[in-house]
């Protein structure tokens, strides 16, 4: 088996970072990166913003171009789908019939948009469900981009980050935008109500209409437009219907191979699956986080995809360190930057620090007064404070709430204890 190489299924952020790190750590054998898309690995955050807004035809923001792939001696198999894993023989079978042997295998299969499952209004033949737009791939972004023309009516189902980023881009394109959210407010997951209120107000000032706390009774189509009937009886007609209602981890291949599944592919602290020769990282896996008492979590975030890609490469080569990076997420909408580090839901007390015109910070403390998470919104300058808060989370320092609330007390000072 010594001639077998490292095989990575999933040519996204995590897979690409893992491939490069394997080479950086001294792996001299073969590295095969298998991706279903026709593109080399590319960044996904631009899909909801620059890709939709660029004046001229956009291109993917590549993570690895052909020259870099060659330099790192990474074999990229584009447009290839893995259909099964033979764990006993260390082999991956591709849809084209080819078998790829592996010494270690990484599953970086990511996540897929959650699909709408709602009743159709009237005859089901009156609405083509394939006309609902989602945003996950560069191809999705191009399809969406073609629909964002001035004056077009856009309805977005889901008031989460993806839906709101698309709403901001659609307004910049001159579209009339309505966001439907079944929950009582936008951004129910991940940010405190105060930050959600700031984001809500910014969208409304830009002309976005919200329908909050109301479900969808049915959808039909007529004369080239989609008609959404809300549970309260209101109807909305639109030229483009977009669903941003979350994502589900891509686990089908792992499940069919008999690997343990638990809100994603279940991995241990080193990101190893229930098979010691198979690893998983990125959006597709759940893992125990040592900062939160080993609580199993799954993250859909760009930096986690990067960090786990880098970390898992070491694990594939025998490293024993646990993955312990503090979760971090950001979103840009209009002139607002929103950043969250840690897990807000763990906190039991929230402390507010105002930064004046620069923004606001919210610290989420545990009962032991350690920092579980920090949320910030404002200009780009909040990034520095969130970075320091991230270090406070990792340190598990016991903090004074009064000091956290005072803008004249530097977070760097609290970090020094």
Short mmCIF file of C-alpha atoms in Angstrom, two decimals:
data_model
loop_
_atom_site.label_atom_id
_atom_site.label_comp_id
_atom_site.label_asym_id
_atom_site.label_seq_id
_atom_site.Cartn_x
_atom_site.Cartn_y
_atom_site.Cartn_z
CA UNK A 1 0.00 0.00 0.00
CA UNK A 2 3.02 2.31 0.23
CA UNK A 3 2.59 3.37 -3.40
CA UNK A 4 -0.92 4.55 -2.76
CA UNK A 5 -1.39 8.30 -2.53
CA UNK A 6 -3.49 10.80 -0.65
CA UNK A 7 -6.93 11.14 -2.20
CA UNK A 8 -9.26 14.07 -1.49
CA UNK A 9 -12.90 13.99 -2.53
CA UNK A 10 -14.16 17.55 -2.81
CA UNK A 11 -12.22 20.27 -4.64
CA UNK A 12 -13.47 23.23 -2.62
CA UNK A 13 -11.82 25.38 0.03
CA UNK A 14 -11.11 22.52 2.45
CA UNK A 15 -9.87 20.07 -0.15
CA UNK A 16 -7.58 22.61 -1.79
CA UNK A 17 -6.08 23.75 1.52
CA UNK A 18 -5.52 20.17 2.61
CA UNK A 19 -3.76 19.29 -0.64
CA UNK A 20 -1.37 22.22 -0.39
CA UNK A 21 -0.67 21.57 3.29
CA UNK A 22 0.09 17.91 2.66
CA UNK A 23 2.85 19.01 0.33
CA UNK A 24 4.03 21.71 2.75
CA UNK A 25 4.34 19.11 5.51
CA UNK A 26 6.62 16.99 3.37
CA UNK A 27 4.34 14.42 1.76
CA UNK A 28 6.15 13.43 -1.43
CA UNK A 29 3.71 10.86 -2.75
CA UNK A 30 0.80 11.31 -5.06
CA UNK A 31 -2.03 13.74 -4.20
CA UNK A 32 -5.31 13.41 -6.11
CA UNK A 33 -8.03 16.05 -5.75
CA UNK A 34 -11.42 14.97 -7.09
CA UNK A 35 -14.12 17.57 -7.80
CA UNK A 36 -17.52 17.37 -9.44
CA UNK A 37 -17.44 20.89 -10.83
CA UNK A 38 -15.73 21.87 -14.08
CA UNK A 39 -13.61 24.48 -12.31
CA UNK A 40 -10.39 24.41 -10.33
CA UNK A 41 -10.96 25.13 -6.60
CA UNK A 42 -12.40 28.62 -6.10
CA UNK A 43 -13.56 30.88 -3.29
CA UNK A 44 -17.31 30.85 -2.51
CA UNK A 45 -17.74 34.10 -0.49
CA UNK A 46 -17.57 36.27 -3.67
CA UNK A 47 -20.54 34.40 -5.17
CA UNK A 48 -23.12 36.49 -3.28
CA UNK A 49 -21.39 39.80 -3.90
CA UNK A 50 -18.76 40.56 -6.61
CA UNK A 51 -19.88 37.72 -8.87
CA UNK A 52 -23.40 39.16 -8.92
CA UNK A 53 -22.31 42.78 -9.23
CA UNK A 54 -19.31 42.86 -11.57
CA UNK A 55 -20.01 44.88 -14.67
CA UNK A 56 -18.30 42.45 -17.01
CA UNK A 57 -18.44 38.68 -17.13
CA UNK A 58 -17.02 37.42 -13.82
CA UNK A 59 -14.60 34.55 -13.37
CA UNK A 60 -14.22 32.32 -10.31
CA UNK A 61 -11.76 33.56 -7.69
CA UNK A 62 -9.45 30.59 -7.94
CA UNK A 63 -7.69 29.21 -4.89
CA UNK A 64 -5.35 27.15 -7.02
CA UNK A 65 -4.63 27.83 -10.67
CA UNK A 66 -2.99 25.39 -13.08
CA UNK A 67 0.50 26.68 -12.33
CA UNK A 68 0.04 26.21 -8.58
CA UNK A 69 -1.41 22.74 -9.06
CA UNK A 70 1.63 21.84 -11.11
CA UNK A 71 4.06 23.36 -8.62
CA UNK A 72 2.52 21.36 -5.77
CA UNK A 73 2.19 18.24 -7.94
CA UNK A 74 -1.52 17.97 -7.22
CA UNK A 75 -3.53 15.99 -9.76
CA UNK A 76 -6.93 17.69 -10.12
CA UNK A 77 -9.70 15.54 -11.56
CA UNK A 78 -12.44 18.00 -12.56
CA UNK A 79 -15.97 16.94 -13.44
CA UNK A 80 -15.51 13.60 -11.66
CA UNK A 81 -17.97 12.16 -9.17
CA UNK A 82 -16.99 9.56 -6.58
CA UNK A 83 -19.77 7.00 -6.24
CA UNK A 84 -18.46 4.52 -3.67
CA UNK A 85 -15.63 3.72 -1.29
CA UNK A 86 -14.13 0.27 -0.79
CA UNK A 87 -12.66 0.62 2.68
CA UNK A 88 -11.12 -2.86 2.75
CA UNK A 89 -9.16 -2.29 -0.44
CA UNK A 90 -8.52 1.44 0.09
CA UNK A 91 -10.20 2.34 -3.16
CA UNK A 92 -12.56 5.03 -4.45
CA UNK A 93 -14.77 4.26 -7.41
CA UNK A 94 -15.65 7.08 -9.80
CA UNK A 95 -18.79 7.45 -11.88
CA UNK A 96 -16.71 6.96 -15.05
CA UNK A 97 -15.69 3.49 -13.83
CA UNK A 98 -12.19 4.44 -12.76
CA UNK A 99 -10.80 3.23 -9.41
CA UNK A 100 -8.42 5.39 -7.36
CA UNK A 101 -6.44 3.75 -4.56
CA UNK A 102 -5.60 5.68 -1.43
CA UNK A 103 -3.32 5.43 1.56
CA UNK A 104 -5.37 8.07 3.36
CA UNK A 105 -8.67 9.48 2.15
CA UNK A 106 -10.17 12.89 2.95
CA UNK A 107 -13.86 13.60 2.50
CA UNK A 108 -14.32 17.32 1.92
CA UNK A 109 -17.70 17.04 0.28
CA UNK A 110 -19.15 20.25 1.69
CA UNK A 111 -22.86 20.98 1.92
CA UNK A 112 -25.78 21.50 -0.41
CA UNK A 113 -28.53 24.14 -0.24
CA UNK A 114 -31.61 22.95 1.58
CA UNK A 115 -34.39 22.64 -1.00
CA UNK A 116 -37.81 24.17 -0.68
CA UNK A 117 -40.49 21.76 0.42
CA UNK A 118 -43.75 23.67 0.31
CA UNK A 119 -47.17 23.05 -1.15
CA UNK A 120 -47.84 24.19 -4.70
CA UNK A 121 -50.80 26.44 -5.29
CA UNK A 122 -53.39 24.88 -7.60
CA UNK A 123 -52.28 22.28 -10.09
CA UNK A 124 -48.69 21.17 -9.55
CA UNK A 125 -48.16 21.52 -13.30
CA UNK A 126 -48.56 25.28 -12.90
CA UNK A 127 -45.25 25.74 -11.14
CA UNK A 128 -41.84 24.49 -12.16
CA UNK A 129 -39.89 23.89 -8.96
CA UNK A 130 -36.66 23.91 -10.95
CA UNK A 131 -37.22 27.65 -11.46
CA UNK A 132 -36.38 28.27 -7.78
CA UNK A 133 -32.86 29.67 -7.60
CA UNK A 134 -30.26 28.61 -5.03
CA UNK A 135 -26.73 29.85 -4.44
CA UNK A 136 -23.90 27.45 -3.77
CA UNK A 137 -21.75 27.18 -6.89
CA UNK A 138 -20.30 29.56 -9.46
CA UNK A 139 -22.87 28.23 -11.93
CA UNK A 140 -25.66 29.09 -9.48
CA UNK A 141 -24.28 32.63 -9.21
CA UNK A 142 -24.24 33.08 -12.97
CA UNK A 143 -27.86 31.90 -13.20
CA UNK A 144 -28.85 34.32 -10.46
CA UNK A 145 -26.84 37.18 -11.95
CA UNK A 146 -28.81 36.97 -15.18
CA UNK A 147 -32.05 37.58 -13.26
CA UNK A 148 -30.90 40.65 -11.33
CA UNK A 149 -31.90 43.43 -13.70
CA UNK A 150 -33.14 46.90 -12.73
CA UNK A 151 -36.84 46.93 -11.94
CA UNK A 152 -37.15 43.15 -11.67
CA UNK A 153 -39.10 41.86 -8.69
CA UNK A 154 -37.07 39.50 -6.53
CA UNK A 155 -38.45 37.45 -3.65
CA UNK A 156 -35.98 35.77 -1.31
CA UNK A 157 -37.19 33.03 1.02
CA UNK A 158 -35.04 32.96 4.14
CA UNK A 159 -33.67 35.82 6.25
CA UNK A 160 -30.31 34.23 6.98
CA UNK A 161 -26.87 35.37 5.83
CA UNK A 162 -27.05 34.09 2.26
CA UNK A 163 -30.52 35.49 1.69
CA UNK A 164 -29.57 38.89 3.08
CA UNK A 165 -26.30 39.12 1.16
CA UNK A 166 -28.19 38.36 -2.04
CA UNK A 167 -30.84 40.92 -1.06
CA UNK A 168 -28.16 43.60 -0.69
CA UNK A 169 -26.65 42.72 -4.07
CA UNK A 170 -30.07 42.64 -5.73
CA UNK A 171 -30.85 46.13 -4.43
CA UNK A 172 -27.52 47.37 -5.77
CA UNK A 173 -28.63 45.96 -9.14
CA UNK A 174 -31.82 48.02 -8.93
CA UNK A 175 -34.22 45.16 -8.21
CA UNK A 176 -37.31 45.40 -6.06
CA UNK A 177 -36.58 42.99 -3.20
CA UNK A 178 -38.80 41.26 -0.66
CA UNK A 179 -37.45 38.86 1.97
CA UNK A 180 -39.80 36.29 3.53
CA UNK A 181 -38.74 34.86 6.90
CA UNK A 182 -40.85 32.42 8.90
CA UNK A 183 -39.13 33.37 12.16
CA UNK A 184 -39.99 36.50 14.14
CA UNK A 185 -36.81 38.26 12.97
CA UNK A 186 -33.97 37.89 10.53
CA UNK A 187 -30.70 36.16 11.50
CA UNK A 188 -32.32 34.00 14.16
CA UNK A 189 -29.24 31.78 14.27
CA UNK A 190 -25.87 33.09 15.30
CA UNK A 191 -26.30 36.79 16.16
CA UNK A 192 -28.01 38.61 19.04
CA UNK A 193 -31.29 40.40 18.45
CA UNK A 194 -29.63 43.82 18.72
CA UNK A 195 -27.33 43.09 15.77
CA UNK A 196 -30.20 41.61 13.76
CA UNK A 197 -32.12 44.86 14.36
CA UNK A 198 -29.23 46.94 12.97
CA UNK A 199 -29.01 44.74 9.87
CA UNK A 200 -32.81 44.85 9.46
CA UNK A 201 -32.82 48.66 9.62
CA UNK A 202 -29.99 48.92 7.09
CA UNK A 203 -31.84 46.74 4.61
CA UNK A 204 -35.07 48.65 5.05
CA UNK A 205 -33.24 51.94 4.48
CA UNK A 206 -31.95 50.45 1.22
CA UNK A 207 -35.51 49.62 0.15
CA UNK A 208 -35.81 45.93 1.04
CA UNK A 209 -39.28 44.83 2.13
CA UNK A 210 -39.61 42.19 4.85
CA UNK A 211 -42.37 39.70 5.55
CA UNK A 212 -41.44 38.35 8.98
CA UNK A 213 -43.11 35.69 11.08
CA UNK A 214 -45.15 34.32 8.23
CA UNK A 215 -44.97 31.02 6.37
CA UNK A 216 -45.72 30.15 2.78
CA UNK A 217 -49.04 28.53 1.92
CA UNK A 218 -48.20 27.79 -1.70
CA UNK A 219 -46.48 28.81 -4.90
CA UNK A 220 -47.80 28.93 -8.43
CA UNK A 221 -46.74 30.55 -11.67
CA UNK A 222 -48.55 32.49 -14.34
CA UNK A 223 -47.40 34.49 -17.33
CA UNK A 224 -43.73 34.05 -16.57
CA UNK A 225 -43.94 35.16 -12.96
CA UNK A 226 -44.00 33.22 -9.71
CA UNK A 227 -46.81 33.90 -7.28
CA UNK A 228 -46.18 33.21 -3.59
CA UNK A 229 -49.20 32.92 -1.32
CA UNK A 230 -48.43 33.54 2.34
CA UNK A 231 -50.26 31.84 5.19
CA UNK A 232 -51.91 35.16 6.08
CA UNK A 233 -53.48 35.25 2.62
CA UNK A 234 -51.18 37.89 1.13
CA UNK A 235 -49.77 37.18 -2.33
CA UNK A 236 -46.47 38.28 -3.84
CA UNK A 237 -45.62 38.13 -7.54
CA UNK A 238 -42.01 38.10 -8.64
CA UNK A 239 -39.70 37.66 -11.61
CA UNK A 240 -37.08 35.72 -9.63
CA UNK A 241 -37.63 33.44 -6.64
CA UNK A 242 -34.56 32.64 -4.55
CA UNK A 243 -34.37 30.23 -1.63
CA UNK A 244 -31.75 30.70 1.08
CA UNK A 245 -33.02 28.40 3.80
CA UNK A 246 -29.86 26.78 5.03
CA UNK A 247 -27.63 23.93 3.96
CA UNK A 248 -27.38 20.23 4.63
CA UNK A 249 -24.06 18.39 4.86
CA UNK A 250 -23.16 16.19 1.93
CA UNK A 251 -22.89 12.79 3.63
CA UNK A 252 -24.34 10.35 1.10
CA UNK A 253 -21.01 8.83 0.08
CA UNK A 254 -19.85 8.49 3.69
CA UNK A 255 -23.15 6.96 4.83
CA UNK A 256 -23.16 4.44 1.97
CA UNK A 257 -19.64 3.45 3.03
CA UNK A 258 -20.76 2.70 6.57
CA UNK A 259 -19.05 5.65 8.21
CA UNK A 260 -20.67 7.10 11.32
CA UNK A 261 -23.01 10.04 10.68
CA UNK A 262 -24.10 12.55 13.31
CA UNK A 263 -25.23 15.92 11.96
CA UNK A 264 -22.64 15.40 9.23
CA UNK A 265 -19.83 12.90 8.93
CA UNK A 266 -18.83 12.15 12.51
CA UNK A 267 -15.13 12.71 13.19
CA UNK A 268 -12.98 12.76 16.31
CA UNK A 269 -10.88 15.63 17.60
CA UNK A 270 -8.23 14.94 14.92
CA UNK A 271 -10.93 14.93 12.20
CA UNK A 272 -10.64 11.16 11.67
CA UNK A 273 -13.84 9.28 10.84
CA UNK A 274 -14.90 5.92 12.27
CA UNK A 275 -12.41 4.44 9.78
CA UNK A 276 -8.87 5.44 10.85
CA UNK A 277 -7.72 5.79 7.24
CA UNK A 278 -10.54 8.14 6.25
CA UNK A 279 -10.82 11.73 7.40
CA UNK A 280 -13.46 14.41 6.91
CA UNK A 281 -13.27 18.19 7.21
CA UNK A 282 -15.20 21.35 6.42
CA UNK A 283 -18.95 21.83 6.10
CA UNK A 284 -19.62 18.10 5.77
CA UNK A 285 -18.40 17.00 9.21
CA UNK A 286 -19.30 17.37 12.86
CA UNK A 287 -16.55 17.31 15.44
CA UNK A 288 -16.06 17.61 19.23
CA UNK A 289 -14.75 21.05 20.15
CA UNK A 290 -12.40 21.11 23.18
CA UNK A 291 -13.18 24.78 23.97
CA UNK A 292 -16.81 23.86 24.58
CA UNK A 293 -16.39 20.74 26.68
CA UNK A 294 -16.22 18.42 23.71
CA UNK A 295 -19.64 19.50 22.43
CA UNK A 296 -20.11 18.20 18.89
CA UNK A 297 -20.64 21.00 16.40
CA UNK A 298 -20.72 21.46 12.64
CA UNK A 299 -19.68 24.74 11.04
CA UNK A 300 -20.53 26.22 7.67
CA UNK A 301 -17.95 28.95 7.47
CA UNK A 302 -15.19 29.95 5.10
CA UNK A 303 -12.43 30.14 7.70
CA UNK A 304 -13.37 26.85 9.29
CA UNK A 305 -13.09 25.27 5.85
CA UNK A 306 -9.61 26.73 5.53
CA UNK A 307 -8.47 25.88 9.04
CA UNK A 308 -9.79 22.33 9.03
CA UNK A 309 -8.27 21.74 5.59
CA UNK A 310 -4.89 22.74 6.94
CA UNK A 311 -5.29 20.82 10.20
CA UNK A 312 -6.53 17.59 8.68
CA UNK A 313 -3.47 17.36 6.45
CA UNK A 314 -1.34 16.96 9.56
CA UNK A 315 -3.74 14.36 10.96
CA UNK A 316 -3.55 12.38 7.72
CA UNK A 317 0.22 12.27 8.21
CA UNK A 318 -0.04 11.09 11.81
CA UNK A 319 -0.25 14.26 13.91
CA UNK A 320 -2.22 13.87 17.16
CA UNK A 321 -3.25 17.46 17.92
CA UNK A 322 -6.94 18.21 18.38
CA UNK A 323 -8.61 20.77 16.16
CA UNK A 324 -9.41 23.65 18.53
CA UNK A 325 -9.71 26.81 16.41
CA UNK A 326 -12.27 29.33 17.67
CA UNK A 327 -15.27 29.43 15.28
CA UNK A 328 -15.38 32.65 13.28
CA UNK A 329 -17.79 34.02 10.74
CA UNK A 330 -18.24 37.26 8.83
CA UNK A 331 -20.71 38.86 6.46
CA UNK A 332 -20.57 42.12 4.49
CA UNK A 333 -23.86 43.78 3.57
CA UNK A 334 -23.86 47.29 2.09
CA UNK A 335 -21.43 49.32 4.23
CA UNK A 336 -21.83 47.02 7.24
CA UNK A 337 -19.37 44.41 8.39
CA UNK A 338 -20.64 41.76 10.77
CA UNK A 339 -18.28 39.39 12.54
CA UNK A 340 -18.89 36.66 15.10
CA UNK A 341 -16.28 34.60 16.94
CA UNK A 342 -17.15 31.70 19.20
CA UNK A 343 -20.58 30.20 19.82
CA UNK A 344 -23.10 32.81 20.90
CA UNK A 345 -25.65 30.25 22.09
CA UNK A 346 -23.29 29.09 24.85
CA UNK A 347 -23.36 32.46 26.58
CA UNK A 348 -25.84 33.22 29.35
CA UNK A 349 -25.12 36.95 29.76
CA UNK A 350 -24.56 39.56 27.07
CA UNK A 351 -22.47 42.68 27.62
CA UNK A 352 -22.72 45.59 25.17
CA UNK A 353 -19.80 47.86 24.32
CA UNK A 354 -20.54 50.79 22.04
CA UNK A 355 -17.81 52.05 19.76
CA UNK A 356 -19.74 55.13 18.70
CA UNK A 357 -19.85 55.63 14.95
CA UNK A 358 -17.40 52.73 14.50
CA UNK A 359 -19.94 50.12 15.57
CA UNK A 360 -21.04 47.91 18.44
CA UNK A 361 -19.61 44.87 20.19
CA UNK A 362 -21.55 42.26 22.15
CA UNK A 363 -19.75 39.88 24.50
CA UNK A 364 -21.49 36.65 25.43
CA UNK A 365 -20.30 35.36 28.81
CA UNK A 366 -20.79 32.00 30.47
CA UNK A 367 -21.89 31.60 34.08
CA UNK A 368 -18.19 31.30 34.94
CA UNK A 369 -17.58 34.70 33.25
CA UNK A 370 -15.43 33.25 30.51
CA UNK A 371 -16.10 34.48 27.01
CA UNK A 372 -18.18 32.10 24.88
CA UNK A 373 -18.53 34.40 21.90
CA UNK A 374 -18.27 37.97 20.67
CA UNK A 375 -20.37 39.64 17.99
CA UNK A 376 -19.55 42.90 16.27
CA UNK A 377 -21.17 45.11 13.67
CA UNK A 378 -20.05 48.35 12.10
CA UNK A 379 -17.17 49.36 9.90
CA UNK A 380 -14.12 47.28 9.00
CA UNK A 381 -12.43 48.46 12.21
CA UNK A 382 -14.38 45.99 14.33
CA UNK A 383 -12.23 43.20 12.91
CA UNK A 384 -9.37 44.03 15.27
CA UNK A 385 -11.60 43.85 18.36
CA UNK A 386 -13.19 40.61 17.24
CA UNK A 387 -9.73 39.16 16.70
CA UNK A 388 -8.76 40.10 20.26
CA UNK A 389 -12.06 38.68 21.54
CA UNK A 390 -11.24 35.47 19.72
CA UNK A 391 -7.99 35.29 21.67
CA UNK A 392 -9.89 35.90 24.91
CA UNK A 393 -12.21 33.01 24.06
CA UNK A 394 -9.27 30.71 23.45
CA UNK A 395 -7.58 31.77 26.70
CA UNK A 396 -10.70 31.01 28.79
CA UNK A 397 -9.84 34.03 30.89
CA UNK A 398 -12.31 35.04 33.61
CA UNK A 399 -13.49 38.54 32.66
CA UNK A 400 -15.05 41.53 34.41
CA UNK A 401 -18.33 42.44 32.64
CA UNK A 402 -17.90 46.11 33.60
CA UNK A 403 -14.50 46.20 31.91
CA UNK A 404 -15.91 44.57 28.80
CA UNK A 405 -18.59 47.24 28.59
CA UNK A 406 -16.14 50.15 28.80
CA UNK A 407 -14.71 51.28 25.45
CA UNK A 408 -11.77 52.92 27.21
CA UNK A 409 -10.58 49.52 28.48
CA UNK A 410 -8.53 47.94 25.71
CA UNK A 411 -9.26 44.29 25.02
CA UNK A 412 -5.53 43.77 24.68
CA UNK A 413 -5.18 44.73 28.35
CA UNK A 414 -7.81 42.16 29.37
CA UNK A 415 -5.95 39.56 27.36
CA UNK A 416 -2.83 40.17 29.41
CA UNK A 417 -4.84 39.58 32.60
#
